[in-house]
PDB file of C-alpha atoms in Angstrom:
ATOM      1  CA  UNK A   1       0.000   0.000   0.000  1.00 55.00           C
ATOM      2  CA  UNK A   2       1.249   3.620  -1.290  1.00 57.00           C
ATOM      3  CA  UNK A   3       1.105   7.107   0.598  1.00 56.00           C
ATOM      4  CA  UNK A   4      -0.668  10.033  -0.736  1.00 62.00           C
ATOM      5  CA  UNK A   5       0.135  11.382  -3.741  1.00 58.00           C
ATOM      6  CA  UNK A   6       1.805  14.452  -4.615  1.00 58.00           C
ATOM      7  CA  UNK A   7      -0.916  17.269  -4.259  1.00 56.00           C
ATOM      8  CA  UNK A   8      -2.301  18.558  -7.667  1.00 56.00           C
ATOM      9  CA  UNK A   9      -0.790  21.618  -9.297  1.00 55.00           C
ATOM     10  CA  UNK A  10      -3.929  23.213  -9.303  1.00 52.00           C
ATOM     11  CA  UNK A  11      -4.452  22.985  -5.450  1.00 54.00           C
ATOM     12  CA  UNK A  12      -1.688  24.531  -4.524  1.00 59.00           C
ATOM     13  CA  UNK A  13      -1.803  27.505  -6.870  1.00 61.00           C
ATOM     14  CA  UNK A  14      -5.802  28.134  -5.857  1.00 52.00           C
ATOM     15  CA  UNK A  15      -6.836  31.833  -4.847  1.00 60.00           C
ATOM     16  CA  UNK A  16      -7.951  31.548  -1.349  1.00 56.00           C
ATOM     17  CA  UNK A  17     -11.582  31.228  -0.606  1.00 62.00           C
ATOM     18  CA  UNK A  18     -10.972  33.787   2.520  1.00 75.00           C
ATOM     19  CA  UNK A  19     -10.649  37.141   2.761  1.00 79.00           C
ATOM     20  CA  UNK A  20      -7.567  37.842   4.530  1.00 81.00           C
ATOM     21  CA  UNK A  21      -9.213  40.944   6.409  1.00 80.00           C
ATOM     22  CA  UNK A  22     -11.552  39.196   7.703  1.00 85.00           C
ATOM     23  CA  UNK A  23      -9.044  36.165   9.143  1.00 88.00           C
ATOM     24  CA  UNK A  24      -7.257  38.930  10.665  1.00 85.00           C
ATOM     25  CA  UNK A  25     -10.537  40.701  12.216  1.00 85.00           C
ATOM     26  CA  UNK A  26     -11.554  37.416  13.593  1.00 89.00           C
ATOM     27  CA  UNK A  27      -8.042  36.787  15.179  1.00 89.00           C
ATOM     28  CA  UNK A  28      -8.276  40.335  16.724  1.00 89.00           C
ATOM     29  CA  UNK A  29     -11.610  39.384  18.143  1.00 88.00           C
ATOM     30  CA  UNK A  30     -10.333  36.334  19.471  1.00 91.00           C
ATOM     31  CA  UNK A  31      -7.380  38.293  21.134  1.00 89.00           C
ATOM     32  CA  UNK A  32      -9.815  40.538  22.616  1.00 89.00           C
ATOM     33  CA  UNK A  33     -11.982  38.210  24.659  1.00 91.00           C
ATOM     34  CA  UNK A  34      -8.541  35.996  25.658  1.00 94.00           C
ATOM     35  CA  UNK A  35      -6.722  38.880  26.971  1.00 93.00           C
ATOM     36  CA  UNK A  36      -8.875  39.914  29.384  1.00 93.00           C
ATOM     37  CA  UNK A  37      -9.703  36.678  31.013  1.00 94.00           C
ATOM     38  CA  UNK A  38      -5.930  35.964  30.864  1.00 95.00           C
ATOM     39  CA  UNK A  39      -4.962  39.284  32.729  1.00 94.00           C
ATOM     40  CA  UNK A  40      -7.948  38.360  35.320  1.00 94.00           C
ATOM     41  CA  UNK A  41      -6.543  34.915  35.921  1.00 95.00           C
ATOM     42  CA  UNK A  42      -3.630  36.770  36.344  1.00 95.00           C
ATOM     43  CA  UNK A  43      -4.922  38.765  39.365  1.00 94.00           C
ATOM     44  CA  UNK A  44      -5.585  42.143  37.419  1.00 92.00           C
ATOM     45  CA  UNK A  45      -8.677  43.719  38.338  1.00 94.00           C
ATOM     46  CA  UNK A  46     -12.071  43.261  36.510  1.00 94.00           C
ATOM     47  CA  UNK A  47     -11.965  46.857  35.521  1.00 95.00           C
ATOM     48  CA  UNK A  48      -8.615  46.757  34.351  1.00 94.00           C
ATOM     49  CA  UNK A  49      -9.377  43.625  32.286  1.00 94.00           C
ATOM     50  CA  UNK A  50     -12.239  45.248  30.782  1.00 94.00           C
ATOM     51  CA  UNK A  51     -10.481  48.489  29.974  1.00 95.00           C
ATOM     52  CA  UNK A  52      -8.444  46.607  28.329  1.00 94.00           C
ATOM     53  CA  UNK A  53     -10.562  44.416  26.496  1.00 93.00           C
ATOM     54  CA  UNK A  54     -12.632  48.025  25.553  1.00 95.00           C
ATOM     55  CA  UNK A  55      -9.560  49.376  24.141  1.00 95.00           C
ATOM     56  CA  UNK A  56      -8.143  46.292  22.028  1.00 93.00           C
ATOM     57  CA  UNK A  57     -12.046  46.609  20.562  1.00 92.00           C
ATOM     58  CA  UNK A  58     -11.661  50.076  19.814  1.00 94.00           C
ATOM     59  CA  UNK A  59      -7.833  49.704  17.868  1.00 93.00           C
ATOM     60  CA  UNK A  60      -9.302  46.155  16.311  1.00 91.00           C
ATOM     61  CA  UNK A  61     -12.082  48.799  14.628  1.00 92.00           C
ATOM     62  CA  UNK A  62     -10.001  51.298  13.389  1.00 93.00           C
ATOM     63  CA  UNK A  63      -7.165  48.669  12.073  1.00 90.00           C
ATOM     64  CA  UNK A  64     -10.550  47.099  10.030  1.00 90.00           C
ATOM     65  CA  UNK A  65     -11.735  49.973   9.162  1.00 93.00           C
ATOM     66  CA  UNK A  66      -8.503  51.034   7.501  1.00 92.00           C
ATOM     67  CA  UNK A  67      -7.596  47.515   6.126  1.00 90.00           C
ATOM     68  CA  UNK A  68     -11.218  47.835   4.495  1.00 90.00           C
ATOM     69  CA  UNK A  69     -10.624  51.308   2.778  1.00 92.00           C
ATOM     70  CA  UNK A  70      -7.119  50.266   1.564  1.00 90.00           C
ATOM     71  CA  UNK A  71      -8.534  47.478  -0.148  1.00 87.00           C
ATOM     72  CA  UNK A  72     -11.066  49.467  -1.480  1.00 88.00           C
ATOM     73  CA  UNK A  73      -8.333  52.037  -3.047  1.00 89.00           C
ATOM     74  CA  UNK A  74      -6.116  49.295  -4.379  1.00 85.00           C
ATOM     75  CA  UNK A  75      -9.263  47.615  -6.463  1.00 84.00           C
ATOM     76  CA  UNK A  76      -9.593  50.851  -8.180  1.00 83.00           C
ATOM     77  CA  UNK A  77      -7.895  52.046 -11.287  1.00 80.00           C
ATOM     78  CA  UNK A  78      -5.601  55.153 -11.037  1.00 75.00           C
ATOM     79  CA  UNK A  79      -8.014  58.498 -11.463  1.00 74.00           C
ATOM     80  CA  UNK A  80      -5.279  60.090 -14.235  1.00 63.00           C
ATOM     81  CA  UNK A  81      -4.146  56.870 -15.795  1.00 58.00           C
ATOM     82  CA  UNK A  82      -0.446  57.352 -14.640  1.00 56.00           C
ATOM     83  CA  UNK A  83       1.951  56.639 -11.825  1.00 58.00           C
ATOM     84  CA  UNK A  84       2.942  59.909 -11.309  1.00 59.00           C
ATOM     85  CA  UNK A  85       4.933  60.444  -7.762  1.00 62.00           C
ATOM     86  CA  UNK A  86       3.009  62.790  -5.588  1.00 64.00           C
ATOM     87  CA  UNK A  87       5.417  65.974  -4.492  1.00 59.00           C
TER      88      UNK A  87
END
């Protein structure tokens, strides 16, 4: 009896069926209900732990929202049709 196979050329050279964004978002999210509990365990405070956990929310927001409207820019084509250097 044989091993697997080599994977398929085509498998390995697939776009992925993600968006990255949102991986990272979701990791964020993740990172923002596991530090608190971890600096409570810890011995922090709860009010520590949950300013904490308010302000990775609040930088998690602003890095999507940013991520998002980069994306956004870089799907669209140039407004003069050039790459001229700004300055």
């Amino acid at each position: 009896m044989s091993g697997p196979g080599p994977t398929p050329e085509r498998d390995r050279t697939a776009p992925p069926s993600r968006d990255p964004v949102t991986d990272v978002v979701r990791w964020a999210a993740f990172s923002c209900l596991l530090v608190p509990v971890v600096l409570v365990w810890c011995g922090s405070s709860l009010a520590g732990a949950a300013g904490a956990a308010f302000g990775l929310a609040a930088v998690t927001g602003l890095c999507r929202l940013l991520m998002r409207r980069s994306q956004r820019r870089a799907a669209r084509p140039p407004e003069d049709g050039g790459d001229t250097p700004v300055g």
